[in-house]
């Protein structure tokens, strides 16, 4: 089953007199449980593509079908619900809320839905992420690895259809990067969690099931192992 189908997707930006074709007629599908890496030079459209799939940004044309529904047709309000319930996004610089502690950051999408995370579920995710003794700490009291594990917990807590990671290890040393990738692989293996990850690191891309290379907003290669 395809969890995601991207069809003829385009996103252009006007920069003065120039038109930047950030995503230029991109089509591909992703099966449930795939671990997909997106690589390509800086400026090739990787982040723009991920933001479109995550419902953070709007396309110019094309379709993005997630679980059978074209999310590009959703109203802003419905798109906000899609972002909270169906996708988990992991950023290079974590994007944690500075005034909320670890547990509150992890619960944020549930809180915005006027729901709470069950205690057992919170304990389980904190345990898996090695954050049990950090639950009441604020982001500025955490190491980089702990901040990233908090942001991964936030992304995974709702069991989203898609986990989107934009250079999640870009700001971490090798030991912490390996830990992050191992966590993502574990969720991918154990729960058939679909993961789409942008990386510049060839060793990380090598661990994915499939690698799509973008150049100038277009797919240059798409290799499955
Ligand atoms: P990558 O993630 O591969 O580095 P991006 O998706 O960030 O690439 O950017 C693709 C192209 O689109 C770049 O030329 C970038 O400068 C341009 N771009 C991205 N976002 C914007 C924006 N908000 N306004 C104007 N140009 C943008
Ligand atoms: P059950 O369905 O009996 O709760 P699971 O094996 O589905 O058991 O889940 C066990 C734990 O693993 C859950 O409490 C949850 O924290 C985590 N989990 C399961 N599936 C996912 C998923 N897709 N994404 C994130 N976490 C998951």
mmCIF file of C-alpha atoms and ligand atoms in Angstrom:
data_model
loop_
_atom_site.group_PDB
_atom_site.id
_atom_site.type_symbol
_atom_site.label_atom_id
_atom_site.label_comp_id
_atom_site.label_asym_id
_atom_site.label_seq_id
_atom_site.Cartn_x
_atom_site.Cartn_y
_atom_site.Cartn_z
ATOM 1 C CA UNK A 1 0.000 0.000 0.000
ATOM 2 C CA UNK A 2 1.266 3.481 -0.817
ATOM 3 C CA UNK A 3 1.138 5.681 2.233
ATOM 4 C CA UNK A 4 2.274 8.639 0.105
ATOM 5 C CA UNK A 5 1.925 9.577 -3.551
ATOM 6 C CA UNK A 6 3.506 12.758 -4.818
ATOM 7 C CA UNK A 7 2.343 13.681 -8.309
ATOM 8 C CA UNK A 8 3.785 16.386 -10.550
ATOM 9 C CA UNK A 9 4.553 18.549 -7.558
ATOM 10 C CA UNK A 10 5.840 22.081 -8.196
ATOM 11 C CA UNK A 11 6.844 24.897 -5.895
ATOM 12 C CA UNK A 12 8.521 27.973 -7.370
ATOM 13 C CA UNK A 13 9.798 31.063 -5.616
ATOM 14 C CA UNK A 14 10.182 34.512 -7.184
ATOM 15 C CA UNK A 15 13.444 36.144 -6.222
ATOM 16 C CA UNK A 16 13.477 39.578 -7.858
ATOM 17 C CA UNK A 17 13.430 38.861 -11.571
ATOM 18 C CA UNK A 18 14.464 35.245 -11.057
ATOM 19 C CA UNK A 19 12.197 32.245 -10.702
ATOM 20 C CA UNK A 20 13.666 29.594 -8.391
ATOM 21 C CA UNK A 21 12.246 26.191 -9.239
ATOM 22 C CA UNK A 22 12.634 24.720 -5.732
ATOM 23 C CA UNK A 23 10.502 21.635 -6.504
ATOM 24 C CA UNK A 24 10.078 21.113 -10.213
ATOM 25 C CA UNK A 25 7.606 18.457 -11.339
ATOM 26 C CA UNK A 26 8.463 15.783 -8.782
ATOM 27 C CA UNK A 27 6.577 12.465 -8.704
ATOM 28 C CA UNK A 28 7.195 9.405 -6.522
ATOM 29 C CA UNK A 29 5.359 7.024 -4.174
ATOM 30 C CA UNK A 30 6.299 5.667 -0.788
ATOM 31 C CA UNK A 31 5.042 2.382 0.640
ATOM 32 C CA UNK A 32 4.029 2.017 4.265
ATOM 33 C CA UNK A 33 7.091 1.053 6.279
ATOM 34 C CA UNK A 34 9.681 2.407 3.883
ATOM 35 C CA UNK A 35 12.761 4.146 5.223
ATOM 36 C CA UNK A 36 13.557 6.693 2.527
ATOM 37 C CA UNK A 37 16.557 9.008 2.454
ATOM 38 C CA UNK A 38 16.544 12.189 0.355
ATOM 39 C CA UNK A 39 19.956 13.481 -0.642
ATOM 40 C CA UNK A 40 21.194 16.214 -2.967
ATOM 41 C CA UNK A 41 23.238 19.394 -2.957
ATOM 42 C CA UNK A 42 22.313 22.408 -0.870
ATOM 43 C CA UNK A 43 19.482 24.309 -2.559
ATOM 44 C CA UNK A 44 18.236 21.269 -4.505
ATOM 45 C CA UNK A 45 14.752 21.467 -2.959
ATOM 46 C CA UNK A 46 14.943 18.817 -0.226
ATOM 47 C CA UNK A 47 13.525 20.947 2.603
ATOM 48 C CA UNK A 48 10.877 22.492 0.379
ATOM 49 C CA UNK A 49 9.719 19.009 -0.645
ATOM 50 C CA UNK A 50 9.582 17.850 2.981
ATOM 51 C CA UNK A 51 7.678 20.977 4.052
ATOM 52 C CA UNK A 52 5.107 20.419 1.310
ATOM 53 C CA UNK A 53 4.586 16.789 2.395
ATOM 54 C CA UNK A 54 4.385 17.908 6.034
ATOM 55 C CA UNK A 55 1.671 20.437 5.239
ATOM 56 C CA UNK A 56 3.883 23.271 6.479
ATOM 57 C CA UNK A 57 3.981 24.889 3.054
ATOM 58 C CA UNK A 58 1.607 25.065 0.066
ATOM 59 C CA UNK A 59 2.374 23.785 -3.445
ATOM 60 C CA UNK A 60 1.986 25.714 -6.689
ATOM 61 C CA UNK A 61 0.670 22.657 -8.507
ATOM 62 C CA UNK A 62 0.469 18.888 -8.249
ATOM 63 C CA UNK A 63 -0.906 16.446 -5.689
ATOM 64 C CA UNK A 64 0.275 15.014 -2.368
ATOM 65 C CA UNK A 65 -1.830 12.023 -1.453
ATOM 66 C CA UNK A 66 -1.393 10.736 2.092
ATOM 67 C CA UNK A 67 -3.387 7.671 3.069
ATOM 68 C CA UNK A 68 -5.633 8.184 0.029
ATOM 69 C CA UNK A 69 -6.373 11.875 0.654
ATOM 70 C CA UNK A 70 -4.938 14.801 -1.307
ATOM 71 C CA UNK A 71 -3.672 17.056 1.484
ATOM 72 C CA UNK A 72 -3.118 19.962 -0.917
ATOM 73 C CA UNK A 73 -6.907 20.318 -1.124
ATOM 74 C CA UNK A 74 -7.380 20.677 2.642
ATOM 75 C CA UNK A 75 -8.457 23.988 4.187
ATOM 76 C CA UNK A 76 -5.901 25.646 6.467
ATOM 77 C CA UNK A 77 -7.825 24.392 9.465
ATOM 78 C CA UNK A 78 -7.904 20.773 8.246
ATOM 79 C CA UNK A 79 -4.252 21.012 7.264
ATOM 80 C CA UNK A 80 -3.385 22.036 10.839
ATOM 81 C CA UNK A 81 -5.168 18.907 12.068
ATOM 82 C CA UNK A 82 -3.253 16.820 9.501
ATOM 83 C CA UNK A 83 0.027 18.238 10.818
ATOM 84 C CA UNK A 84 -0.854 17.404 14.412
ATOM 85 C CA UNK A 85 -2.215 13.892 13.827
ATOM 86 C CA UNK A 86 -0.733 12.408 10.678
ATOM 87 C CA UNK A 87 2.833 13.658 10.474
ATOM 88 C CA UNK A 88 5.730 13.960 12.858
ATOM 89 C CA UNK A 89 8.429 16.405 11.842
ATOM 90 C CA UNK A 90 11.977 16.345 13.196
ATOM 91 C CA UNK A 91 14.183 19.379 12.539
ATOM 92 C CA UNK A 92 17.939 19.846 12.635
ATOM 93 C CA UNK A 93 17.630 22.466 15.380
ATOM 94 C CA UNK A 94 14.887 20.636 17.303
ATOM 95 C CA UNK A 95 12.326 23.499 17.395
ATOM 96 C CA UNK A 96 11.389 22.759 20.987
ATOM 97 C CA UNK A 97 9.361 25.335 22.901
ATOM 98 C CA UNK A 98 11.768 26.957 25.372
ATOM 99 C CA UNK A 99 9.195 27.541 28.116
ATOM 100 C CA UNK A 100 7.855 23.953 28.119
ATOM 101 C CA UNK A 101 9.574 20.995 29.770
ATOM 102 C CA UNK A 102 10.358 17.704 28.025
ATOM 103 C CA UNK A 103 6.978 16.083 28.756
ATOM 104 C CA UNK A 104 5.063 19.191 27.766
ATOM 105 C CA UNK A 105 7.006 19.503 24.512
ATOM 106 C CA UNK A 106 6.297 15.848 23.691
ATOM 107 C CA UNK A 107 2.584 16.339 24.436
ATOM 108 C CA UNK A 108 2.211 19.545 22.445
ATOM 109 C CA UNK A 109 0.160 18.202 19.529
ATOM 110 C CA UNK A 110 -2.205 16.358 21.894
ATOM 111 C CA UNK A 111 -2.544 19.508 24.016
ATOM 112 C CA UNK A 112 -3.428 21.547 20.938
ATOM 113 C CA UNK A 113 -6.143 18.949 20.300
ATOM 114 C CA UNK A 114 -7.388 19.349 23.900
ATOM 115 C CA UNK A 115 -6.245 15.815 24.682
ATOM 116 C CA UNK A 116 -3.605 14.388 26.982
ATOM 117 C CA UNK A 117 -0.989 11.700 26.558
ATOM 118 C CA UNK A 118 -1.701 8.657 28.774
ATOM 119 C CA UNK A 119 0.843 8.306 31.572
ATOM 120 C CA UNK A 120 1.940 4.804 30.487
ATOM 121 C CA UNK A 121 2.474 5.998 26.944
ATOM 122 C CA UNK A 122 4.542 8.954 28.117
ATOM 123 C CA UNK A 123 6.626 6.738 30.415
ATOM 124 C CA UNK A 124 7.173 4.257 27.564
ATOM 125 C CA UNK A 125 8.377 6.855 25.072
ATOM 126 C CA UNK A 126 10.585 8.573 27.690
ATOM 127 C CA UNK A 127 12.109 5.194 28.554
ATOM 128 C CA UNK A 128 12.767 4.345 24.918
ATOM 129 C CA UNK A 129 14.391 7.722 24.339
ATOM 130 C CA UNK A 130 16.474 7.543 27.523
ATOM 131 C CA UNK A 131 14.741 10.650 28.888
ATOM 132 C CA UNK A 132 13.059 9.329 32.059
ATOM 133 C CA UNK A 133 15.272 11.481 34.288
ATOM 134 C CA UNK A 134 14.796 14.535 32.082
ATOM 135 C CA UNK A 135 11.006 14.718 31.932
ATOM 136 C CA UNK A 136 10.741 17.934 33.982
ATOM 137 C CA UNK A 137 13.703 19.711 32.419
ATOM 138 C CA UNK A 138 13.462 22.682 30.077
ATOM 139 C CA UNK A 139 15.199 22.508 26.674
ATOM 140 C CA UNK A 140 18.073 24.777 27.795
ATOM 141 C CA UNK A 141 18.919 22.193 30.464
ATOM 142 C CA UNK A 142 19.364 19.416 27.890
ATOM 143 C CA UNK A 143 22.275 18.254 25.748
ATOM 144 C CA UNK A 144 21.931 18.342 21.958
ATOM 145 C CA UNK A 145 21.275 14.598 21.848
ATOM 146 C CA UNK A 146 18.609 14.905 24.552
ATOM 147 C CA UNK A 147 16.937 17.786 22.720
ATOM 148 C CA UNK A 148 16.853 15.740 19.530
ATOM 149 C CA UNK A 149 15.489 12.669 21.356
ATOM 150 C CA UNK A 150 12.777 14.918 22.841
ATOM 151 C CA UNK A 151 11.871 16.161 19.390
ATOM 152 C CA UNK A 152 11.770 12.573 18.084
ATOM 153 C CA UNK A 153 9.471 11.590 20.951
ATOM 154 C CA UNK A 154 7.256 14.554 20.051
ATOM 155 C CA UNK A 155 7.200 13.387 16.436
ATOM 156 C CA UNK A 156 6.413 9.745 17.295
ATOM 157 C CA UNK A 157 3.979 10.065 20.188
ATOM 158 C CA UNK A 158 0.868 10.179 17.977
ATOM 159 C CA UNK A 159 2.041 7.224 15.862
ATOM 160 C CA UNK A 160 1.887 9.359 12.722
ATOM 161 C CA UNK A 161 1.494 7.910 9.228
ATOM 162 C CA UNK A 162 4.671 9.718 8.205
ATOM 163 C CA UNK A 163 7.776 10.755 10.082
ATOM 164 C CA UNK A 164 9.646 13.523 8.265
ATOM 165 C CA UNK A 165 13.178 14.336 9.395
ATOM 166 C CA UNK A 166 15.124 17.299 8.016
ATOM 167 C CA UNK A 167 18.845 16.708 8.702
ATOM 168 C CA UNK A 168 18.056 15.356 12.185
ATOM 169 C CA UNK A 169 21.710 14.588 12.907
ATOM 170 C CA UNK A 170 23.175 17.678 11.229
ATOM 171 C CA UNK A 171 24.014 19.331 14.524
ATOM 172 C CA UNK A 172 25.170 16.233 16.451
ATOM 173 C CA UNK A 173 28.435 14.347 16.934
ATOM 174 C CA UNK A 174 28.853 10.785 15.651
ATOM 175 C CA UNK A 175 27.790 9.067 18.860
ATOM 176 C CA UNK A 176 24.570 11.083 19.169
ATOM 177 C CA UNK A 177 23.873 10.789 15.430
ATOM 178 C CA UNK A 178 24.170 7.002 15.591
ATOM 179 C CA UNK A 179 21.782 6.942 18.534
ATOM 180 C CA UNK A 180 19.208 9.031 16.649
ATOM 181 C CA UNK A 181 19.437 6.858 13.541
ATOM 182 C CA UNK A 182 19.180 3.687 15.642
ATOM 183 C CA UNK A 183 15.999 4.993 17.284
ATOM 184 C CA UNK A 184 14.468 5.807 13.905
ATOM 185 C CA UNK A 185 15.454 2.399 12.514
ATOM 186 C CA UNK A 186 13.964 0.659 15.538
ATOM 187 C CA UNK A 187 10.601 2.393 15.044
ATOM 188 C CA UNK A 188 10.786 1.712 11.330
ATOM 189 C CA UNK A 189 11.450 -2.009 11.914
ATOM 190 C CA UNK A 190 9.203 -2.678 14.899
ATOM 191 C CA UNK A 191 6.176 -0.613 13.927
ATOM 192 C CA UNK A 192 6.538 -0.313 10.149
ATOM 193 C CA UNK A 193 6.780 3.421 10.800
ATOM 194 C CA UNK A 194 7.335 5.182 7.482
ATOM 195 C CA UNK A 195 10.309 7.529 7.595
ATOM 196 C CA UNK A 196 11.484 10.140 5.109
ATOM 197 C CA UNK A 197 14.822 11.591 6.083
ATOM 198 C CA UNK A 198 16.940 14.316 4.515
ATOM 199 C CA UNK A 199 20.646 13.840 5.014
ATOM 200 C CA UNK A 200 24.001 15.029 3.713
ATOM 201 C CA UNK A 201 25.725 12.082 5.360
ATOM 202 C CA UNK A 202 26.372 9.195 2.921
ATOM 203 C CA UNK A 203 26.708 6.695 5.795
ATOM 204 C CA UNK A 204 23.221 7.578 6.998
ATOM 205 C CA UNK A 205 21.766 7.494 3.486
ATOM 206 C CA UNK A 206 23.326 4.030 3.114
ATOM 207 C CA UNK A 207 21.255 2.732 6.000
ATOM 208 C CA UNK A 208 17.977 3.642 4.281
ATOM 209 C CA UNK A 209 15.951 1.172 2.142
ATOM 210 C CA UNK A 210 15.814 3.675 -0.666
ATOM 211 C CA UNK A 211 17.620 6.847 -1.682
ATOM 212 C CA UNK A 212 16.145 9.630 -3.809
ATOM 213 C CA UNK A 213 18.607 12.200 -5.100
ATOM 214 C CA UNK A 214 17.318 15.691 -5.907
ATOM 215 C CA UNK A 215 19.176 18.103 -8.177
ATOM 216 C CA UNK A 216 17.750 21.505 -9.128
ATOM 217 C CA UNK A 217 14.314 20.542 -7.836
ATOM 218 C CA UNK A 218 14.099 17.351 -9.874
ATOM 219 C CA UNK A 219 14.604 13.688 -9.034
ATOM 220 C CA UNK A 220 17.960 12.671 -10.484
ATOM 221 C CA UNK A 221 17.965 9.114 -9.190
ATOM 222 C CA UNK A 222 15.736 6.832 -7.126
ATOM 223 C CA UNK A 223 17.454 3.671 -5.916
ATOM 224 C CA UNK A 224 15.876 0.875 -3.850
ATOM 225 C CA UNK A 225 18.105 -1.658 -2.137
HETATM 226 P P1 LIG B 1 17.689 22.203 0.210
HETATM 227 O O1 LIG B 1 16.853 21.782 1.365
HETATM 228 O O2 LIG B 1 17.961 21.098 -0.754
HETATM 229 O O3 LIG B 1 18.944 22.905 0.628
HETATM 230 P P2 LIG B 1 15.611 24.170 -0.218
HETATM 231 O O4 LIG B 1 14.367 23.420 -0.407
HETATM 232 O O5 LIG B 1 15.873 24.782 1.101
HETATM 233 O O6 LIG B 1 16.844 23.251 -0.636
HETATM 234 O O7 LIG B 1 15.690 25.323 -1.310
HETATM 235 C C1 LIG B 1 15.497 25.093 -2.695
HETATM 236 C C2 LIG B 1 15.607 26.421 -3.431
HETATM 237 O O8 LIG B 1 14.482 27.223 -3.106
HETATM 238 C C3 LIG B 1 16.829 27.232 -3.056
HETATM 239 O O9 LIG B 1 17.289 27.890 -4.221
HETATM 240 C C4 LIG B 1 16.303 28.202 -2.049
HETATM 241 O O10 LIG B 1 17.067 29.372 -2.044
HETATM 242 C C5 LIG B 1 14.907 28.449 -2.552
HETATM 243 N N1 LIG B 1 13.962 28.782 -1.468
HETATM 244 C C6 LIG B 1 13.580 27.968 -0.464
HETATM 245 N N2 LIG B 1 12.696 28.567 0.349
HETATM 246 C C7 LIG B 1 12.504 29.814 -0.168
HETATM 247 C C8 LIG B 1 11.700 30.936 0.198
HETATM 248 N N3 LIG B 1 10.892 30.893 1.248
HETATM 249 N N4 LIG B 1 11.772 32.025 -0.586
HETATM 250 C C9 LIG B 1 12.569 32.073 -1.670
HETATM 251 N N5 LIG B 1 13.342 31.060 -2.070
HETATM 252 C C10 LIG B 1 13.315 29.945 -1.342
HETATM 253 P P1 LIG B 2 -0.216 -2.066 21.832
HETATM 254 O O1 LIG B 2 -0.898 -1.947 20.487
HETATM 255 O O2 LIG B 2 -0.550 -3.306 22.566
HETATM 256 O O3 LIG B 2 -0.288 -0.841 22.659
HETATM 257 P P2 LIG B 2 2.250 -1.764 20.415
HETATM 258 O O4 LIG B 2 3.271 -2.836 20.186
HETATM 259 O O5 LIG B 2 1.463 -1.257 19.274
HETATM 260 O O6 LIG B 2 1.347 -2.279 21.572
HETATM 261 O O7 LIG B 2 2.964 -0.543 21.081
HETATM 262 C C1 LIG B 2 3.751 -0.630 22.241
HETATM 263 C C2 LIG B 2 4.330 0.753 22.500
HETATM 264 O O8 LIG B 2 5.160 1.103 21.405
HETATM 265 C C3 LIG B 2 3.291 1.825 22.577
HETATM 266 O O9 LIG B 2 2.959 2.128 23.910
HETATM 267 C C4 LIG B 2 3.924 3.006 21.894
HETATM 268 O O10 LIG B 2 4.623 3.800 22.821
HETATM 269 C C5 LIG B 2 4.915 2.410 20.970
HETATM 270 N N1 LIG B 2 4.459 2.419 19.547
HETATM 271 C C6 LIG B 2 3.807 1.460 18.884
HETATM 272 N N2 LIG B 2 3.623 1.762 17.590
HETATM 273 C C7 LIG B 2 4.166 2.960 17.416
HETATM 274 C C8 LIG B 2 4.321 3.836 16.300
HETATM 275 N N3 LIG B 2 3.889 3.559 15.077
HETATM 276 N N4 LIG B 2 4.917 4.990 16.506
HETATM 277 C C9 LIG B 2 5.358 5.302 17.692
HETATM 278 N N5 LIG B 2 5.260 4.530 18.782
HETATM 279 C C10 LIG B 2 4.683 3.363 18.662
#
